[in-house]
């Protein structure tokens, strides 16, 4: 492995500019609890990869979405496995982000100078919930449809901006094909892009500030 890395490094040159980061010493109290963020990141990568594979077969249209999901599950080779991998990774991502947040709270790692990183983290949590909500509609079955009717109706009860918010989410007064395309766009383009930017900022700050020392 070392020789392969050296071969790549001779061309890619990451070791020298990033040497300080790759070889820095960690605070003595770092433990397995500090791996929770890394697990969340691994799950995010799994979601990206399985989502890319699902996008080969999923059709984001009111007429074909449900059938395309059936096809993925019943006919496409490894389709059921990839779909389950995507769903389980999504559930686990939420759980691990929350566990990671608990770790950060217990260790008081949200305190200065890490308050901006805390906010970037809150952003990732909001985007993860948004991704879960938009992804839930995509199978376009009864459960998905009614969950979205209820969820978007709740947004409609927000004072002052509620109606605008409801129209913005649904793409009109009702949940229909336009809503499906809108949720698909948010789910596969907007949210992964925003999540990637937030995670870049999150990791950049961890890199620059170093990891906190724990209790
Ligand atoms: C997809 C979501 C997230 C990923 C992949 C992620 C990943 C990471 C990783 C790998 C670290 C390095 C140390 C560790 O793992 O504990 C870290 C640190 C940190 N994270 Fe996250 N994180 C996420 C969400 C959050 C959330 C929701 C919060 C809080 C609201 C948060 C706040 C922090 C803070 C303050 C640190 C610095 C901790 C320290 O220096 O001890 N993160 N994150």
PDB file of C-alpha atoms and ligand atoms in Angstrom:
ATOM      1  CA  UNK A   1       0.000   0.000   0.000  1.00  0.00           C
ATOM      2  CA  UNK A   2       2.820   2.370   0.960  1.00  0.00           C
ATOM      3  CA  UNK A   3       4.530   1.903  -2.424  1.00  0.00           C
ATOM      4  CA  UNK A   4       1.290   2.506  -4.330  1.00  0.00           C
ATOM      5  CA  UNK A   5       0.646   5.653  -2.255  1.00  0.00           C
ATOM      6  CA  UNK A   6       4.230   6.865  -2.898  1.00  0.00           C
ATOM      7  CA  UNK A   7       3.791   6.250  -6.651  1.00  0.00           C
ATOM      8  CA  UNK A   8       0.568   8.277  -6.707  1.00  0.00           C
ATOM      9  CA  UNK A   9       2.092  10.946  -4.455  1.00  0.00           C
ATOM     10  CA  UNK A  10       5.079  11.389  -6.787  1.00  0.00           C
ATOM     11  CA  UNK A  11       2.548  12.538  -9.404  1.00  0.00           C
ATOM     12  CA  UNK A  12      -0.277  13.976  -7.289  1.00  0.00           C
ATOM     13  CA  UNK A  13       1.879  15.669  -4.594  1.00  0.00           C
ATOM     14  CA  UNK A  14      -0.465  15.629  -1.610  1.00  0.00           C
ATOM     15  CA  UNK A  15       2.001  14.574   1.092  1.00  0.00           C
ATOM     16  CA  UNK A  16       4.057  17.780   1.191  1.00  0.00           C
ATOM     17  CA  UNK A  17       1.339  20.482   1.215  1.00  0.00           C
ATOM     18  CA  UNK A  18      -0.871  18.379   3.535  1.00  0.00           C
ATOM     19  CA  UNK A  19       1.947  16.885   5.617  1.00  0.00           C
ATOM     20  CA  UNK A  20       1.051  18.972   8.678  1.00  0.00           C
ATOM     21  CA  UNK A  21      -2.477  17.576   8.623  1.00  0.00           C
ATOM     22  CA  UNK A  22      -1.592  13.965   7.782  1.00  0.00           C
ATOM     23  CA  UNK A  23       1.094  13.708  10.467  1.00  0.00           C
ATOM     24  CA  UNK A  24      -0.206  15.959  13.242  1.00  0.00           C
ATOM     25  CA  UNK A  25      -0.486  14.618  16.771  1.00  0.00           C
ATOM     26  CA  UNK A  26      -3.941  14.206  18.297  1.00  0.00           C
ATOM     27  CA  UNK A  27      -5.012  15.117  21.839  1.00  0.00           C
ATOM     28  CA  UNK A  28      -4.409  12.200  24.228  1.00  0.00           C
ATOM     29  CA  UNK A  29      -8.103  11.805  25.103  1.00  0.00           C
ATOM     30  CA  UNK A  30      -9.296  11.032  21.558  1.00  0.00           C
ATOM     31  CA  UNK A  31     -11.363   7.813  21.657  1.00  0.00           C
ATOM     32  CA  UNK A  32     -13.740   5.711  19.538  1.00  0.00           C
ATOM     33  CA  UNK A  33     -16.460   8.337  20.166  1.00  0.00           C
ATOM     34  CA  UNK A  34     -14.568  10.541  17.704  1.00  0.00           C
ATOM     35  CA  UNK A  35     -15.302   8.036  14.902  1.00  0.00           C
ATOM     36  CA  UNK A  36     -19.035   8.801  14.776  1.00  0.00           C
ATOM     37  CA  UNK A  37     -18.580  11.706  12.328  1.00  0.00           C
ATOM     38  CA  UNK A  38     -16.399   9.491  10.111  1.00  0.00           C
ATOM     39  CA  UNK A  39     -19.094   6.782  10.111  1.00  0.00           C
ATOM     40  CA  UNK A  40     -21.673   9.432   9.098  1.00  0.00           C
ATOM     41  CA  UNK A  41     -19.379  10.522   6.253  1.00  0.00           C
ATOM     42  CA  UNK A  42     -18.945   6.902   5.073  1.00  0.00           C
ATOM     43  CA  UNK A  43     -22.749   6.542   5.033  1.00  0.00           C
ATOM     44  CA  UNK A  44     -23.044   9.764   3.023  1.00  0.00           C
ATOM     45  CA  UNK A  45     -20.602   8.357   0.433  1.00  0.00           C
ATOM     46  CA  UNK A  46     -22.588   5.081   0.345  1.00  0.00           C
ATOM     47  CA  UNK A  47     -25.759   7.102  -0.315  1.00  0.00           C
ATOM     48  CA  UNK A  48     -24.075   8.972  -3.167  1.00  0.00           C
ATOM     49  CA  UNK A  49     -22.843   5.777  -4.809  1.00  0.00           C
ATOM     50  CA  UNK A  50     -26.089   3.782  -4.407  1.00  0.00           C
ATOM     51  CA  UNK A  51     -28.125   6.854  -5.481  1.00  0.00           C
ATOM     52  CA  UNK A  52     -26.046   7.189  -8.656  1.00  0.00           C
ATOM     53  CA  UNK A  53     -26.748   3.523  -9.450  1.00  0.00           C
ATOM     54  CA  UNK A  54     -30.495   3.896  -8.771  1.00  0.00           C
ATOM     55  CA  UNK A  55     -30.644   6.916 -11.100  1.00  0.00           C
ATOM     56  CA  UNK A  56     -29.853   4.600 -14.055  1.00  0.00           C
ATOM     57  CA  UNK A  57     -33.328   3.052 -13.706  1.00  0.00           C
ATOM     58  CA  UNK A  58     -35.537   5.447 -11.718  1.00  0.00           C
ATOM     59  CA  UNK A  59     -37.885   7.553 -13.884  1.00  0.00           C
ATOM     60  CA  UNK A  60     -39.010  10.804 -12.185  1.00  0.00           C
ATOM     61  CA  UNK A  61     -42.430  11.120 -13.807  1.00  0.00           C
ATOM     62  CA  UNK A  62     -45.949  10.836 -12.419  1.00  0.00           C
ATOM     63  CA  UNK A  63     -46.781   8.102 -14.948  1.00  0.00           C
ATOM     64  CA  UNK A  64     -43.658   5.959 -14.622  1.00  0.00           C
ATOM     65  CA  UNK A  65     -42.040   6.446 -11.205  1.00  0.00           C
ATOM     66  CA  UNK A  66     -43.961   3.660  -9.419  1.00  0.00           C
ATOM     67  CA  UNK A  67     -43.374   1.168 -12.248  1.00  0.00           C
ATOM     68  CA  UNK A  68     -39.671   2.025 -12.382  1.00  0.00           C
ATOM     69  CA  UNK A  69     -39.364   1.298  -8.652  1.00  0.00           C
ATOM     70  CA  UNK A  70     -41.070  -2.086  -9.159  1.00  0.00           C
ATOM     71  CA  UNK A  71     -38.660  -2.801 -11.997  1.00  0.00           C
ATOM     72  CA  UNK A  72     -35.637  -1.907  -9.850  1.00  0.00           C
ATOM     73  CA  UNK A  73     -36.879  -4.178  -7.058  1.00  0.00           C
ATOM     74  CA  UNK A  74     -38.018  -7.154  -9.165  1.00  0.00           C
ATOM     75  CA  UNK A  75     -36.059  -7.197 -12.412  1.00  0.00           C
ATOM     76  CA  UNK A  76     -32.820  -5.205 -12.250  1.00  0.00           C
ATOM     77  CA  UNK A  77     -29.803  -7.280 -11.188  1.00  0.00           C
ATOM     78  CA  UNK A  78     -28.878  -6.330  -7.577  1.00  0.00           C
ATOM     79  CA  UNK A  79     -31.664  -3.701  -7.771  1.00  0.00           C
ATOM     80  CA  UNK A  80     -33.324  -4.743  -4.510  1.00  0.00           C
ATOM     81  CA  UNK A  81     -29.942  -4.808  -2.766  1.00  0.00           C
ATOM     82  CA  UNK A  82     -28.929  -1.333  -4.010  1.00  0.00           C
ATOM     83  CA  UNK A  83     -32.331   0.093  -3.075  1.00  0.00           C
ATOM     84  CA  UNK A  84     -32.138  -1.424   0.430  1.00  0.00           C
ATOM     85  CA  UNK A  85     -28.555  -0.209   0.811  1.00  0.00           C
ATOM     86  CA  UNK A  86     -29.730   3.310  -0.056  1.00  0.00           C
ATOM     87  CA  UNK A  87     -32.664   3.183   2.376  1.00  0.00           C
ATOM     88  CA  UNK A  88     -30.721   1.700   5.287  1.00  0.00           C
ATOM     89  CA  UNK A  89     -27.824   4.114   4.777  1.00  0.00           C
ATOM     90  CA  UNK A  90     -30.311   7.010   4.916  1.00  0.00           C
ATOM     91  CA  UNK A  91     -31.797   5.785   8.224  1.00  0.00           C
ATOM     92  CA  UNK A  92     -28.360   5.113   9.694  1.00  0.00           C
ATOM     93  CA  UNK A  93     -27.032   8.503   8.543  1.00  0.00           C
ATOM     94  CA  UNK A  94     -29.654  10.307  10.628  1.00  0.00           C
ATOM     95  CA  UNK A  95     -28.871   8.088  13.652  1.00  0.00           C
ATOM     96  CA  UNK A  96     -25.099   8.590  13.355  1.00  0.00           C
ATOM     97  CA  UNK A  97     -25.374  12.355  12.800  1.00  0.00           C
ATOM     98  CA  UNK A  98     -27.442  12.556  15.995  1.00  0.00           C
ATOM     99  CA  UNK A  99     -24.953  10.360  17.926  1.00  0.00           C
ATOM    100  CA  UNK A 100     -22.095  12.521  16.589  1.00  0.00           C
ATOM    101  CA  UNK A 101     -23.976  15.640  17.777  1.00  0.00           C
ATOM    102  CA  UNK A 102     -24.403  14.089  21.237  1.00  0.00           C
ATOM    103  CA  UNK A 103     -20.634  13.404  21.319  1.00  0.00           C
ATOM    104  CA  UNK A 104     -19.922  17.033  20.392  1.00  0.00           C
ATOM    105  CA  UNK A 105     -22.315  18.292  23.111  1.00  0.00           C
ATOM    106  CA  UNK A 106     -20.970  15.954  25.816  1.00  0.00           C
ATOM    107  CA  UNK A 107     -17.367  17.012  25.041  1.00  0.00           C
ATOM    108  CA  UNK A 108     -18.364  20.700  24.851  1.00  0.00           C
ATOM    109  CA  UNK A 109     -16.737  20.826  21.393  1.00  0.00           C
ATOM    110  CA  UNK A 110     -19.283  23.442  20.217  1.00  0.00           C
ATOM    111  CA  UNK A 111     -17.532  26.130  22.301  1.00  0.00           C
ATOM    112  CA  UNK A 112     -15.259  28.809  20.720  1.00  0.00           C
ATOM    113  CA  UNK A 113     -13.495  28.591  18.348  1.00  0.00           C
ATOM    114  CA  UNK A 114     -15.766  25.807  17.009  1.00  0.00           C
ATOM    115  CA  UNK A 115     -19.141  27.600  17.032  1.00  0.00           C
ATOM    116  CA  UNK A 116     -19.119  28.129  13.235  1.00  0.00           C
ATOM    117  CA  UNK A 117     -18.372  24.446  12.741  1.00  0.00           C
ATOM    118  CA  UNK A 118     -21.332  23.658  14.992  1.00  0.00           C
ATOM    119  CA  UNK A 119     -23.514  25.789  12.677  1.00  0.00           C
ATOM    120  CA  UNK A 120     -22.145  24.003   9.573  1.00  0.00           C
ATOM    121  CA  UNK A 121     -23.059  20.750  11.371  1.00  0.00           C
ATOM    122  CA  UNK A 122     -26.608  21.983  12.051  1.00  0.00           C
ATOM    123  CA  UNK A 123     -26.822  22.734   8.298  1.00  0.00           C
ATOM    124  CA  UNK A 124     -25.882  19.116   7.471  1.00  0.00           C
ATOM    125  CA  UNK A 125     -28.590  17.863   9.847  1.00  0.00           C
ATOM    126  CA  UNK A 126     -31.248  20.057   8.180  1.00  0.00           C
ATOM    127  CA  UNK A 127     -30.132  18.892   4.713  1.00  0.00           C
ATOM    128  CA  UNK A 128     -30.166  15.244   5.853  1.00  0.00           C
ATOM    129  CA  UNK A 129     -33.781  15.624   7.082  1.00  0.00           C
ATOM    130  CA  UNK A 130     -34.705  17.396   3.812  1.00  0.00           C
ATOM    131  CA  UNK A 131     -33.130  14.566   1.799  1.00  0.00           C
ATOM    132  CA  UNK A 132     -35.093  11.991   3.794  1.00  0.00           C
ATOM    133  CA  UNK A 133     -38.363  13.864   3.282  1.00  0.00           C
ATOM    134  CA  UNK A 134     -37.899  14.370  -0.478  1.00  0.00           C
ATOM    135  CA  UNK A 135     -36.647  10.798  -0.972  1.00  0.00           C
ATOM    136  CA  UNK A 136     -39.739   9.395   0.747  1.00  0.00           C
ATOM    137  CA  UNK A 137     -41.971  10.675  -2.108  1.00  0.00           C
ATOM    138  CA  UNK A 138     -39.944   9.120  -4.911  1.00  0.00           C
ATOM    139  CA  UNK A 139     -41.494   5.569  -4.850  1.00  0.00           C
ATOM    140  CA  UNK A 140     -44.752   7.408  -5.735  1.00  0.00           C
ATOM    141  CA  UNK A 141     -46.983   4.903  -3.910  1.00  0.00           C
ATOM    142  CA  UNK A 142     -49.915   5.641  -1.587  1.00  0.00           C
ATOM    143  CA  UNK A 143     -47.711   5.878   1.540  1.00  0.00           C
ATOM    144  CA  UNK A 144     -45.313   8.297  -0.171  1.00  0.00           C
ATOM    145  CA  UNK A 145     -48.119  10.401  -1.625  1.00  0.00           C
ATOM    146  CA  UNK A 146     -50.046  10.850   1.631  1.00  0.00           C
ATOM    147  CA  UNK A 147     -46.907  11.428   3.713  1.00  0.00           C
ATOM    148  CA  UNK A 148     -46.050  14.290   1.339  1.00  0.00           C
ATOM    149  CA  UNK A 149     -49.601  15.666   1.460  1.00  0.00           C
ATOM    150  CA  UNK A 150     -49.376  15.738   5.277  1.00  0.00           C
ATOM    151  CA  UNK A 151     -45.776  17.059   5.394  1.00  0.00           C
ATOM    152  CA  UNK A 152     -46.365  19.878   2.934  1.00  0.00           C
ATOM    153  CA  UNK A 153     -49.691  20.762   4.617  1.00  0.00           C
ATOM    154  CA  UNK A 154     -47.744  21.237   7.853  1.00  0.00           C
ATOM    155  CA  UNK A 155     -45.451  23.675   6.024  1.00  0.00           C
ATOM    156  CA  UNK A 156     -48.646  25.440   4.904  1.00  0.00           C
ATOM    157  CA  UNK A 157     -49.544  26.225   8.529  1.00  0.00           C
ATOM    158  CA  UNK A 158     -46.435  28.403   9.080  1.00  0.00           C
ATOM    159  CA  UNK A 159     -47.656  31.949   9.905  1.00  0.00           C
ATOM    160  CA  UNK A 160     -47.508  34.559   7.097  1.00  0.00           C
ATOM    161  CA  UNK A 161     -45.371  32.590   4.599  1.00  0.00           C
ATOM    162  CA  UNK A 162     -47.236  29.265   4.947  1.00  0.00           C
ATOM    163  CA  UNK A 163     -49.207  29.414   1.677  1.00  0.00           C
ATOM    164  CA  UNK A 164     -46.179  30.543  -0.356  1.00  0.00           C
ATOM    165  CA  UNK A 165     -44.118  27.771   1.221  1.00  0.00           C
ATOM    166  CA  UNK A 166     -46.760  25.165   0.392  1.00  0.00           C
ATOM    167  CA  UNK A 167     -46.946  26.304  -3.263  1.00  0.00           C
ATOM    168  CA  UNK A 168     -43.155  26.410  -3.461  1.00  0.00           C
ATOM    169  CA  UNK A 169     -42.831  22.841  -2.146  1.00  0.00           C
ATOM    170  CA  UNK A 170     -45.687  21.337  -4.177  1.00  0.00           C
ATOM    171  CA  UNK A 171     -45.144  23.405  -7.333  1.00  0.00           C
ATOM    172  CA  UNK A 172     -48.889  24.235  -7.192  1.00  0.00           C
ATOM    173  CA  UNK A 173     -51.897  23.745  -4.907  1.00  0.00           C
ATOM    174  CA  UNK A 174     -51.791  19.909  -5.005  1.00  0.00           C
ATOM    175  CA  UNK A 175     -49.246  17.096  -4.737  1.00  0.00           C
ATOM    176  CA  UNK A 176     -48.867  15.879  -8.341  1.00  0.00           C
ATOM    177  CA  UNK A 177     -46.254  15.109 -11.026  1.00  0.00           C
ATOM    178  CA  UNK A 178     -44.771  18.608 -10.660  1.00  0.00           C
ATOM    179  CA  UNK A 179     -44.155  17.942  -6.947  1.00  0.00           C
ATOM    180  CA  UNK A 180     -42.464  14.648  -7.825  1.00  0.00           C
ATOM    181  CA  UNK A 181     -40.042  16.311 -10.276  1.00  0.00           C
ATOM    182  CA  UNK A 182     -39.385  19.112  -7.767  1.00  0.00           C
ATOM    183  CA  UNK A 183     -38.616  16.657  -4.955  1.00  0.00           C
ATOM    184  CA  UNK A 184     -36.454  14.574  -7.315  1.00  0.00           C
ATOM    185  CA  UNK A 185     -34.412  17.657  -8.250  1.00  0.00           C
ATOM    186  CA  UNK A 186     -33.970  18.612  -4.571  1.00  0.00           C
ATOM    187  CA  UNK A 187     -33.110  15.016  -3.643  1.00  0.00           C
ATOM    188  CA  UNK A 188     -30.527  14.239  -6.338  1.00  0.00           C
ATOM    189  CA  UNK A 189     -29.057  17.679  -7.142  1.00  0.00           C
ATOM    190  CA  UNK A 190     -29.684  20.488  -4.657  1.00  0.00           C
ATOM    191  CA  UNK A 191     -29.311  18.623  -1.361  1.00  0.00           C
ATOM    192  CA  UNK A 192     -26.237  16.504  -2.273  1.00  0.00           C
ATOM    193  CA  UNK A 193     -24.552  19.656  -3.609  1.00  0.00           C
ATOM    194  CA  UNK A 194     -25.365  21.724  -0.495  1.00  0.00           C
ATOM    195  CA  UNK A 195     -24.341  18.780   1.743  1.00  0.00           C
ATOM    196  CA  UNK A 196     -20.986  18.478  -0.079  1.00  0.00           C
ATOM    197  CA  UNK A 197     -20.289  22.204   0.374  1.00  0.00           C
ATOM    198  CA  UNK A 198     -21.239  22.081   4.062  1.00  0.00           C
ATOM    199  CA  UNK A 199     -19.073  19.008   4.645  1.00  0.00           C
ATOM    200  CA  UNK A 200     -16.157  20.642   2.858  1.00  0.00           C
ATOM    201  CA  UNK A 201     -16.471  23.640   5.252  1.00  0.00           C
ATOM    202  CA  UNK A 202     -16.962  21.264   8.222  1.00  0.00           C
ATOM    203  CA  UNK A 203     -13.801  19.249   7.471  1.00  0.00           C
ATOM    204  CA  UNK A 204     -11.810  22.361   6.567  1.00  0.00           C
ATOM    205  CA  UNK A 205     -12.525  23.797  10.031  1.00  0.00           C
ATOM    206  CA  UNK A 206     -11.721  20.472  11.766  1.00  0.00           C
ATOM    207  CA  UNK A 207      -8.431  20.503   9.839  1.00  0.00           C
ATOM    208  CA  UNK A 208      -7.571  24.121  10.653  1.00  0.00           C
ATOM    209  CA  UNK A 209      -8.687  24.137  14.312  1.00  0.00           C
ATOM    210  CA  UNK A 210      -7.608  20.599  15.145  1.00  0.00           C
ATOM    211  CA  UNK A 211      -9.789  18.201  17.067  1.00  0.00           C
ATOM    212  CA  UNK A 212     -10.872  19.243  20.573  1.00  0.00           C
ATOM    213  CA  UNK A 213      -9.365  17.438  23.534  1.00  0.00           C
ATOM    214  CA  UNK A 214     -12.509  15.832  24.970  1.00  0.00           C
ATOM    215  CA  UNK A 215     -13.359  15.691  28.673  1.00  0.00           C
TER     216      UNK A 215
HETATM  217  C1  LIG B   1     -23.330  14.357   7.656  1.00  0.00           C
HETATM  218  C2  LIG B   1     -23.109  15.004   8.798  1.00  0.00           C
HETATM  219  C3  LIG B   1     -21.790  15.121   9.511  1.00  0.00           C
HETATM  220  C4  LIG B   1     -20.559  14.541   9.213  1.00  0.00           C
HETATM  221  C5  LIG B   1     -20.228  13.595   8.065  1.00  0.00           C
HETATM  222  C6  LIG B   1     -19.628  15.018  10.203  1.00  0.00           C
HETATM  223  C7  LIG B   1     -18.299  14.646  10.275  1.00  0.00           C
HETATM  224  C8  LIG B   1     -17.400  15.085  11.236  1.00  0.00           C
HETATM  225  C9  LIG B   1     -16.070  14.543  11.449  1.00  0.00           C
HETATM  226  C10 LIG B   1     -15.442  13.402  10.635  1.00  0.00           C
HETATM  227  C11 LIG B   1     -15.505  15.228  12.471  1.00  0.00           C
HETATM  228  C12 LIG B   1     -14.122  14.949  13.104  1.00  0.00           C
HETATM  229  C13 LIG B   1     -14.247  14.334  14.509  1.00  0.00           C
HETATM  230  C14 LIG B   1     -15.406  13.483  14.841  1.00  0.00           C
HETATM  231  O1  LIG B   1     -15.806  12.651  14.017  1.00  0.00           O
HETATM  232  O2  LIG B   1     -15.976  13.616  15.950  1.00  0.00           O
HETATM  233  C15 LIG B   1     -16.460  16.232  12.927  1.00  0.00           C
HETATM  234  C16 LIG B   1     -16.249  17.160  13.929  1.00  0.00           C
HETATM  235  C17 LIG B   1     -17.199  18.074  14.409  1.00  0.00           C
HETATM  236  N1  LIG B   1     -18.549  18.082  14.103  1.00  0.00           N
HETATM  237 FE1  LIG B   1     -19.410  16.979  12.599  1.00  0.00          FE
HETATM  238  N2  LIG B   1     -20.292  15.871  11.070  1.00  0.00           N
HETATM  239  C18 LIG B   1     -21.612  15.945  10.702  1.00  0.00           C
HETATM  240  C19 LIG B   1     -22.623  16.637  11.355  1.00  0.00           C
HETATM  241  C20 LIG B   1     -22.442  17.440  12.482  1.00  0.00           C
HETATM  242  C21 LIG B   1     -23.512  18.039  13.274  1.00  0.00           C
HETATM  243  C22 LIG B   1     -25.016  17.828  13.008  1.00  0.00           C
HETATM  244  C23 LIG B   1     -22.916  18.805  14.260  1.00  0.00           C
HETATM  245  C24 LIG B   1     -23.544  19.638  15.329  1.00  0.00           C
HETATM  246  C25 LIG B   1     -24.714  20.224  15.237  1.00  0.00           C
HETATM  247  C26 LIG B   1     -21.478  18.685  14.088  1.00  0.00           C
HETATM  248  C27 LIG B   1     -20.523  19.342  14.823  1.00  0.00           C
HETATM  249  C28 LIG B   1     -19.170  19.090  14.831  1.00  0.00           C
HETATM  250  C29 LIG B   1     -18.171  19.799  15.612  1.00  0.00           C
HETATM  251  C30 LIG B   1     -18.421  20.998  16.555  1.00  0.00           C
HETATM  252  C31 LIG B   1     -16.941  19.161  15.358  1.00  0.00           C
HETATM  253  C32 LIG B   1     -15.580  19.482  15.997  1.00  0.00           C
HETATM  254  C33 LIG B   1     -15.451  18.507  17.135  1.00  0.00           C
HETATM  255  C34 LIG B   1     -14.140  18.552  17.879  1.00  0.00           C
HETATM  256  O3  LIG B   1     -13.250  19.321  17.518  1.00  0.00           O
HETATM  257  O4  LIG B   1     -14.060  17.779  18.855  1.00  0.00           O
HETATM  258  N3  LIG B   1     -21.234  17.822  13.030  1.00  0.00           N
HETATM  259  N4  LIG B   1     -17.609  16.101  12.172  1.00  0.00           N
END
